[in-house]
Short mmCIF file of C-alpha atoms in Angstrom, two decimals:
data_model
loop_
_atom_site.label_atom_id
_atom_site.label_comp_id
_atom_site.label_asym_id
_atom_site.label_seq_id
_atom_site.Cartn_x
_atom_site.Cartn_y
_atom_site.Cartn_z
CA MET A 1 0.22 52.60 -5.73
CA GLY A 2 0.45 50.13 -3.83
CA MET A 3 -2.16 50.77 -2.26
CA ALA A 4 -4.24 51.67 -5.90
CA ASP A 5 -2.80 48.12 -6.34
CA THR A 6 -4.54 46.65 -4.43
CA TYR A 7 -7.75 48.19 -4.79
CA SER A 8 -7.83 47.62 -8.52
CA ARG A 9 -7.43 43.28 -7.73
CA GLY A 10 -9.99 43.49 -5.24
CA TRP A 11 -12.52 44.87 -7.36
CA ARG A 12 -10.50 42.98 -10.70
CA PHE A 13 -11.59 39.54 -8.03
CA VAL A 14 -14.96 40.43 -6.81
CA ALA A 15 -15.37 40.64 -11.18
CA GLU A 16 -14.13 37.93 -12.52
CA ARG A 17 -15.13 35.55 -9.31
CA PRO A 18 -18.68 36.81 -7.47
CA LEU A 19 -18.97 32.91 -6.53
CA GLU A 20 -16.65 32.83 -4.33
CA LEU A 21 -16.96 35.79 -2.67
CA LEU A 22 -20.64 34.97 -2.53
CA VAL A 23 -19.72 31.83 -0.75
CA TRP A 24 -16.72 33.59 1.80
CA ALA A 25 -19.29 35.57 2.95
CA VAL A 26 -22.10 32.91 3.25
CA GLY A 27 -19.29 30.95 5.93
CA ALA A 28 -19.33 34.31 7.35
CA ALA A 29 -21.99 35.22 8.12
CA LEU A 30 -22.87 31.31 9.61
CA LEU A 31 -19.72 31.69 11.93
CA VAL A 32 -21.28 35.06 12.93
CA ASP A 33 -24.22 33.19 13.76
CA LEU A 34 -23.12 30.43 15.02
CA PHE A 35 -20.95 32.64 17.48
CA SER A 36 -23.89 34.35 18.69
CA LYS A 37 -25.92 31.34 19.11
CA VAL A 38 -23.21 30.42 21.10
CA THR A 39 -22.78 33.38 23.92
CA ALA A 40 -26.36 34.24 24.03
CA GLY A 41 -26.62 30.12 25.31
CA ASP A 42 -28.74 28.01 22.34
CA VAL A 43 -25.89 25.40 22.14
CA THR A 44 -22.62 24.79 24.52
CA ALA A 45 -19.70 23.68 23.02
CA LEU A 46 -20.19 20.36 23.59
CA THR A 47 -23.12 20.35 21.29
CA ILE A 48 -20.64 21.45 18.99
CA ALA A 49 -18.47 18.38 20.12
CA LEU A 50 -21.12 15.96 20.35
CA PHE A 51 -21.68 16.54 16.31
CA LEU A 52 -18.21 17.17 14.84
CA LYS A 53 -17.63 13.19 16.73
CA ASP A 54 -20.55 12.56 14.65
CA GLY A 55 -19.85 14.07 11.08
CA ILE A 56 -16.35 12.65 11.30
CA VAL A 57 -17.28 8.77 12.35
CA ILE A 58 -19.61 8.83 9.66
CA GLY A 59 -17.66 10.44 7.64
CA LEU A 60 -14.80 7.56 7.94
CA VAL A 61 -17.43 5.35 6.77
CA ILE A 62 -18.27 7.56 3.53
CA GLY A 63 -14.46 7.69 2.59
CA LEU A 64 -13.76 4.34 3.44
CA ALA A 65 -16.50 3.22 0.62
CA GLY A 66 -15.51 6.24 -1.30
CA ILE A 67 -12.46 4.75 -1.77
CA GLY A 68 -13.34 1.67 -3.47
CA LEU A 69 -15.29 3.71 -5.75
CA SER A 70 -12.62 6.36 -6.60
CA MET A 71 -9.96 3.72 -7.44
CA THR A 72 -12.61 1.82 -10.09
CA TYR A 73 -13.19 4.71 -11.37
CA SER A 74 -9.51 6.75 -11.62
CA ILE A 75 -8.83 2.67 -12.67
CA LEU A 76 -11.19 1.37 -14.85
CA ASN A 77 -12.88 4.41 -15.73
CA PHE A 78 -16.31 3.05 -14.86
CA ALA A 79 -18.77 4.40 -12.25
CA ASN A 80 -20.02 1.74 -10.59
CA PHE A 81 -23.79 2.22 -9.39
CA ALA A 82 -23.37 -1.00 -7.35
CA HIS A 83 -21.03 0.21 -5.10
CA GLY A 84 -23.25 1.01 -2.99
CA GLU A 85 -24.78 -2.66 -2.84
CA TYR A 86 -21.41 -4.20 -1.86
CA LEU A 87 -21.67 -2.44 1.44
CA THR A 88 -24.98 -4.03 2.31
CA ALA A 89 -23.89 -7.91 1.12
CA GLY A 90 -20.26 -6.93 2.80
CA ALA A 91 -22.47 -6.06 5.87
CA PHE A 92 -24.84 -9.33 5.95
CA ALA A 93 -22.08 -11.99 5.26
CA GLY A 94 -19.99 -10.12 8.73
CA TRP A 95 -23.23 -9.51 10.37
CA ALA A 96 -24.56 -13.55 9.75
CA THR A 97 -20.82 -15.01 10.38
CA THR A 98 -20.61 -12.66 14.03
CA TYR A 99 -24.78 -14.25 14.99
CA LEU A 100 -23.69 -17.25 14.05
CA ILE A 101 -20.58 -17.43 16.07
CA ALA A 102 -22.42 -15.30 19.19
CA GLY A 103 -25.05 -17.37 19.02
CA ILE A 104 -24.56 -21.30 18.95
CA GLY A 105 -26.20 -23.31 21.14
CA THR A 106 -28.90 -20.77 22.15
CA VAL A 107 -30.38 -20.49 18.48
CA SER A 108 -31.25 -22.51 16.12
CA ALA A 109 -28.23 -21.59 13.01
CA GLY A 110 -30.96 -20.78 10.31
CA ASP A 111 -32.66 -18.32 12.31
CA LEU A 112 -28.95 -16.77 13.59
CA PHE A 113 -28.18 -16.73 9.81
CA LEU A 114 -31.38 -14.20 8.76
CA VAL A 115 -29.60 -11.39 11.91
CA GLY A 116 -32.48 -11.56 13.12
CA VAL A 117 -35.46 -10.89 10.77
CA SER A 118 -36.99 -14.11 11.38
CA GLY A 119 -37.13 -16.94 14.50
CA GLY A 120 -35.65 -16.10 17.83
CA ALA A 121 -32.35 -14.72 17.03
CA ASP A 122 -32.54 -10.34 18.24
CA ALA A 123 -29.65 -8.42 19.19
CA GLY A 124 -30.77 -8.99 22.71
CA THR A 125 -30.70 -12.60 22.77
CA VAL A 126 -27.22 -13.21 21.02
CA GLY A 127 -25.72 -9.98 22.47
CA ALA A 128 -23.09 -9.14 19.71
CA SER A 129 -21.22 -6.63 20.67
CA VAL A 130 -17.15 -5.90 20.55
CA PHE A 131 -17.63 -5.91 23.90
CA SER A 132 -19.51 -9.09 24.51
CA THR A 133 -18.64 -11.45 21.58
CA PRO A 134 -14.52 -9.45 20.31
CA VAL A 135 -13.95 -12.67 18.31
CA ALA A 136 -17.87 -13.03 17.10
CA VAL A 137 -17.13 -9.14 15.82
CA LEU A 138 -13.76 -10.10 14.77
CA VAL A 139 -14.27 -13.25 12.68
CA GLY A 140 -17.30 -11.68 10.97
CA PHE A 141 -15.36 -7.76 10.05
CA VAL A 142 -12.91 -10.58 8.15
CA VAL A 143 -15.80 -12.22 6.40
CA ALA A 144 -17.30 -8.82 5.03
CA ILE A 145 -14.12 -7.93 3.60
CA ALA A 146 -13.54 -11.14 2.34
CA PHE A 147 -17.00 -10.78 1.06
CA GLY A 148 -16.81 -7.60 -0.57
CA ALA A 149 -13.46 -8.62 -2.06
CA GLY A 150 -15.03 -12.30 -3.04
CA LEU A 151 -18.38 -10.37 -4.92
CA ALA A 152 -16.80 -7.52 -6.74
CA LEU A 153 -14.46 -10.01 -8.37
CA ALA A 154 -17.66 -12.24 -9.83
CA LEU A 155 -19.02 -9.49 -10.93
CA ASP A 156 -15.92 -8.38 -12.84
CA ARG A 157 -15.37 -11.17 -14.34
CA VAL A 158 -19.31 -12.17 -15.02
CA VAL A 159 -20.27 -8.93 -16.39
CA TYR A 160 -18.54 -6.06 -16.31
CA ARG A 161 -15.45 -7.33 -17.96
CA PRO A 162 -17.04 -8.91 -21.51
CA MET A 163 -18.57 -5.49 -21.76
CA ARG A 164 -14.27 -3.54 -20.75
CA GLY A 165 -13.57 -1.52 -23.82
CA GLY A 166 -16.71 -0.45 -25.08
CA ASN A 167 -19.61 2.26 -24.56
CA ALA A 168 -19.32 3.07 -21.60
CA ILE A 169 -22.44 4.00 -21.01
CA ALA A 170 -23.63 0.12 -21.51
CA LEU A 171 -21.02 -0.51 -18.73
CA LEU A 172 -22.68 2.22 -16.45
CA ILE A 173 -26.73 0.73 -17.71
CA ALA A 174 -25.13 -2.90 -16.06
CA SER A 175 -24.16 -1.64 -13.05
CA ILE A 176 -27.63 -0.63 -11.91
CA GLY A 177 -28.90 -3.89 -13.12
CA VAL A 178 -26.19 -5.29 -11.11
CA ALA A 179 -27.05 -3.22 -8.35
CA LEU A 180 -31.23 -3.52 -8.72
CA ALA A 181 -30.90 -7.57 -8.81
CA LEU A 182 -28.31 -7.84 -6.30
CA ARG A 183 -30.28 -5.76 -3.84
CA TYR A 184 -33.34 -7.64 -3.76
CA LEU A 185 -31.93 -10.72 -3.82
CA LEU A 186 -31.13 -9.45 -0.33
CA ALA A 187 -34.20 -8.34 0.30
CA PHE A 188 -35.36 -11.11 -0.69
CA VAL A 189 -34.21 -13.43 1.96
CA PHE A 190 -33.14 -10.52 4.42
CA GLY A 191 -36.44 -9.03 4.29
CA THR A 192 -37.50 -5.06 4.01
CA SER A 193 -37.14 -4.43 7.38
CA ARG A 194 -34.61 -2.06 9.84
CA THR A 195 -33.83 -4.82 11.97
CA GLY A 196 -31.56 -4.35 15.10
CA ILE A 197 -28.55 -5.97 15.28
CA THR A 198 -26.23 -5.19 18.69
CA GLY A 199 -27.39 -5.11 22.14
CA GLY A 200 -25.95 -6.34 25.66
CA THR A 201 -24.25 -2.91 27.28
CA LEU A 202 -21.45 -1.25 25.85
CA PRO A 203 -18.44 0.51 27.73
CA THR A 204 -18.29 4.19 27.03
CA TYR A 205 -15.03 6.82 27.25
CA LEU A 206 -14.60 10.27 28.32
CA VAL A 207 -12.30 12.54 26.34
CA PRO A 208 -11.49 14.99 29.50
CA GLY A 209 -11.73 18.33 29.79
CA VAL A 210 -14.85 17.65 27.24
CA ASP A 211 -16.89 15.57 28.37
CA LEU A 212 -17.30 14.12 25.30
CA ILE A 213 -18.45 10.67 25.12
CA PHE A 214 -17.08 7.80 22.93
CA SER A 215 -18.50 4.43 22.70
CA ALA A 216 -16.35 1.38 21.97
CA HIS A 217 -18.68 0.56 18.86
CA GLU A 218 -17.73 4.68 17.69
CA LEU A 219 -14.24 3.89 18.93
CA ALA A 220 -13.86 0.00 16.94
CA LEU A 221 -14.83 2.33 13.94
CA VAL A 222 -12.41 5.07 14.18
CA VAL A 223 -9.41 2.51 14.61
CA ALA A 224 -10.73 0.24 12.27
CA ALA A 225 -10.74 2.69 9.71
CA LEU A 226 -7.87 4.83 9.97
CA ALA A 227 -5.69 1.31 10.00
CA MET A 228 -7.75 0.99 6.75
CA MET A 229 -6.79 3.53 5.09
CA GLY A 230 -2.70 3.92 5.88
CA GLY A 231 -2.38 0.73 4.95
CA VAL A 232 -4.27 2.01 1.54
CA HIS A 233 -1.40 5.11 1.94
CA VAL A 234 1.30 2.44 2.51
CA LEU A 235 0.30 0.22 -0.67
CA LEU A 236 -0.13 3.17 -2.83
CA ARG A 237 2.96 5.00 -2.14
CA ARG A 238 5.20 1.95 -0.90
CA THR A 239 5.13 -1.37 -3.07
CA LYS A 240 5.43 -2.22 -6.65
CA LEU A 241 1.28 -2.81 -7.06
CA GLY A 242 0.97 0.36 -5.56
CA LYS A 243 3.32 1.81 -7.96
CA ALA A 244 2.07 -0.34 -11.55
CA MET A 245 -2.08 1.20 -9.68
CA ARG A 246 -1.25 4.51 -10.16
CA ALA A 247 0.68 4.28 -13.16
CA MET A 248 -2.50 3.14 -15.25
CA ALA A 249 -4.58 5.77 -13.38
CA ASP A 250 -2.30 7.98 -15.01
CA ASN A 251 -2.05 6.26 -18.18
CA THR A 252 -3.39 2.99 -19.50
CA ASP A 253 -2.60 2.12 -22.59
CA LEU A 254 1.38 3.49 -21.44
CA ALA A 255 1.24 1.50 -18.61
CA ARG A 256 0.90 -1.36 -21.00
CA VAL A 257 3.67 -0.51 -22.82
CA THR A 258 5.63 -0.44 -20.46
CA GLY A 259 5.08 -3.79 -19.13
CA ILE A 260 2.60 -3.83 -16.01
CA PRO A 261 0.16 -6.55 -15.45
CA THR A 262 -3.19 -4.41 -16.55
CA GLU A 263 -5.07 -7.78 -16.25
CA ARG A 264 -3.29 -8.59 -12.14
CA VAL A 265 -3.96 -4.65 -11.24
CA ILE A 266 -7.73 -4.63 -12.40
CA ARG A 267 -7.83 -7.47 -10.42
CA ALA A 268 -6.46 -6.42 -7.28
CA THR A 269 -8.24 -3.20 -8.20
CA TRP A 270 -12.10 -4.84 -7.43
CA ILE A 271 -10.53 -6.83 -4.36
CA ILE A 272 -9.20 -4.17 -2.96
CA GLY A 273 -12.35 -1.82 -4.04
CA GLY A 274 -14.45 -4.33 -3.16
CA GLY A 275 -12.73 -5.32 0.36
CA LEU A 276 -12.86 -2.15 2.29
CA THR A 277 -16.66 -1.69 0.99
CA GLY A 278 -17.65 -4.33 2.29
CA ALA A 279 -15.26 -3.28 6.16
CA ALA A 280 -17.77 -0.05 5.76
CA GLY A 281 -20.71 -1.88 5.49
CA TYR A 282 -20.32 -4.21 8.29
CA LEU A 283 -18.39 -1.15 10.04
CA VAL A 284 -20.94 1.41 9.86
CA VAL A 285 -23.54 -1.07 11.35
CA LEU A 286 -21.59 -1.28 14.47
CA GLU A 287 -21.98 1.99 15.03
CA THR A 288 -25.89 2.74 14.26
CA GLY A 289 -26.63 -1.22 15.64
CA THR A 290 -29.73 -1.60 12.63
CA ILE A 291 -29.45 -2.81 9.42
CA SER A 292 -31.29 -3.02 6.29
CA PHE A 293 -30.98 -4.12 2.84
CA ASP A 294 -31.54 -1.06 0.98
CA TYR A 295 -28.77 0.40 3.05
CA GLY A 296 -25.79 0.54 1.13
CA TRP A 297 -28.25 2.51 -1.33
CA THR A 298 -29.48 5.04 1.03
CA LEU A 299 -25.17 5.77 1.25
CA LEU A 300 -24.09 5.89 -2.16
CA LEU A 301 -24.97 8.93 -3.06
CA LEU A 302 -23.14 10.33 -0.18
CA ILE A 303 -20.80 7.98 -1.51
CA PHE A 304 -20.65 9.40 -4.66
CA ALA A 305 -21.15 13.11 -3.49
CA ALA A 306 -17.48 12.69 -1.42
CA VAL A 307 -15.77 11.19 -3.87
CA ILE A 308 -16.43 14.04 -6.62
CA LEU A 309 -15.67 16.27 -4.02
CA GLY A 310 -12.26 15.18 -3.49
CA GLY A 311 -11.93 15.07 -6.75
CA ILE A 312 -12.65 12.45 -8.97
CA GLY A 313 -9.89 9.94 -9.50
CA SER A 314 -7.89 10.47 -6.04
CA ILE A 315 -8.03 8.06 -3.12
CA TYR A 316 -7.20 11.32 -0.56
CA GLY A 317 -9.69 13.50 -2.03
CA ALA A 318 -12.26 10.20 -1.25
CA MET A 319 -10.79 10.55 2.62
CA LEU A 320 -10.86 13.84 2.67
CA GLY A 321 -14.86 14.48 0.82
CA GLY A 322 -16.06 11.64 3.51
CA LEU A 323 -15.38 13.88 6.21
CA THR A 324 -15.94 17.06 4.44
CA ILE A 325 -19.91 15.64 3.77
CA GLY A 326 -20.04 13.86 7.01
CA VAL A 327 -19.27 16.67 9.54
CA ALA A 328 -21.50 19.04 6.78
CA SER A 329 -24.66 16.34 7.33
CA THR A 330 -24.15 16.67 11.31
CA LEU A 331 -23.19 20.58 11.32
CA SER A 332 -26.10 21.57 9.79
CA LEU A 333 -28.09 19.98 12.96
CA LEU A 334 -27.57 23.81 14.10
CA TRP A 335 -30.01 25.36 11.97
CA ILE A 336 -31.67 23.12 10.01
CA PRO A 337 -34.11 20.06 10.61
CA SER A 338 -32.41 16.15 10.65
CA ASP A 339 -34.55 15.69 7.09
CA PHE A 340 -32.45 18.28 5.85
CA THR A 341 -29.33 17.13 6.14
CA SER A 342 -28.17 15.23 3.61
CA ALA A 343 -29.38 18.20 1.20
CA ALA A 344 -26.94 20.28 3.09
CA ALA A 345 -24.46 17.58 2.63
CA PHE A 346 -25.25 18.25 -1.35
CA ALA A 347 -25.13 21.57 -0.91
CA VAL A 348 -21.69 21.91 0.88
CA MET A 349 -20.72 19.79 -2.14
CA ILE A 350 -21.92 21.82 -4.48
CA VAL A 351 -20.03 24.76 -3.03
CA VAL A 352 -17.31 23.59 -2.98
CA LEU A 353 -17.04 22.75 -6.90
CA LEU A 354 -17.89 26.64 -7.88
CA THR A 355 -15.16 27.51 -6.82
CA LYS A 356 -13.35 24.74 -7.29
CA PRO A 357 -14.56 22.74 -9.97
CA ALA A 358 -12.16 19.90 -10.27
CA GLY A 359 -12.31 19.30 -6.19
CA LEU A 360 -10.09 19.32 -3.52
CA PHE A 361 -8.03 16.99 -4.54
CA GLY A 362 -8.96 18.00 -8.70
CA GLY A 363 -6.13 16.72 -11.47
CA VAL A 364 -4.64 14.67 -8.86
CA THR A 365 -5.26 10.18 -9.65
CA THR A 366 -5.46 7.51 -7.72
CA ALA A 367 -3.19 9.34 -4.99
#
């Protein structure tokens, strides 16, 4: 009787959830193929470890930026397409400050402000890095956070607040207009070429036993991103503001009736979300060593993918979704060319949503 029940449940699973069965079958086939590559010597354990490391690094940036996007959606019910430009603007503001401090007295202030776009300021001359100019990098990081927060709050006051409570499509279109305006304003000031930013020789750190090397900038990114994610967790769980934010995410009208200062919560949401996004922009430039006016646009679709994958409205889902997207994009290099890594990341998102339509943290808002 027990075997008959098991057999019946198995056939019911195949009939009712064929897509999930297909996902498990594809996953198993990829694992078998990876095992065969390792045993044949085509892929080494170190190669897999390097891909995992790179995926975690970029995943932390995507997850950090995704927190802000998820917060604005869960509390304001607003998908902000200008979010990527907050990332770029924060990066340029932070690195302009870093250059102004690191290169003072060696290159003109105007050239330093343009971060190598023109004039004598370039990565080799300024030599900005966490090792050679730590104070400049730290101040630039703080400025990136402050500028991202201020920009998000200012745009809410000028553009989004007057439209709040109206047509959601109008808000969405307005955010696209804001994104285009910011992107091409940055292109007008800083140019359209991809510019090298960091310079100098960086120390590296070896992980014992696996020969895995981390650069100082990668370690700085990991530490900063994890610290800020931990700060968001403490904010949501241990403070009155965090409780108010969770209450608004669950039911805005009820939160207003119970006396929660909703406008203050909205203001804090923009400040926190913009600050985290500005920080993400600064950190990704620190790790890659280059900057461009379209950096945020390039990452925006991956940020949206992370938020959707994690479960729209879930902060922890955005974090986990970012790591999943990052790791999927780098591990896919084991099977496909580098030009298709973003497609692989989106394929993973689609596969997960087919089996878990609400996302990894579906049904959990804000936290």
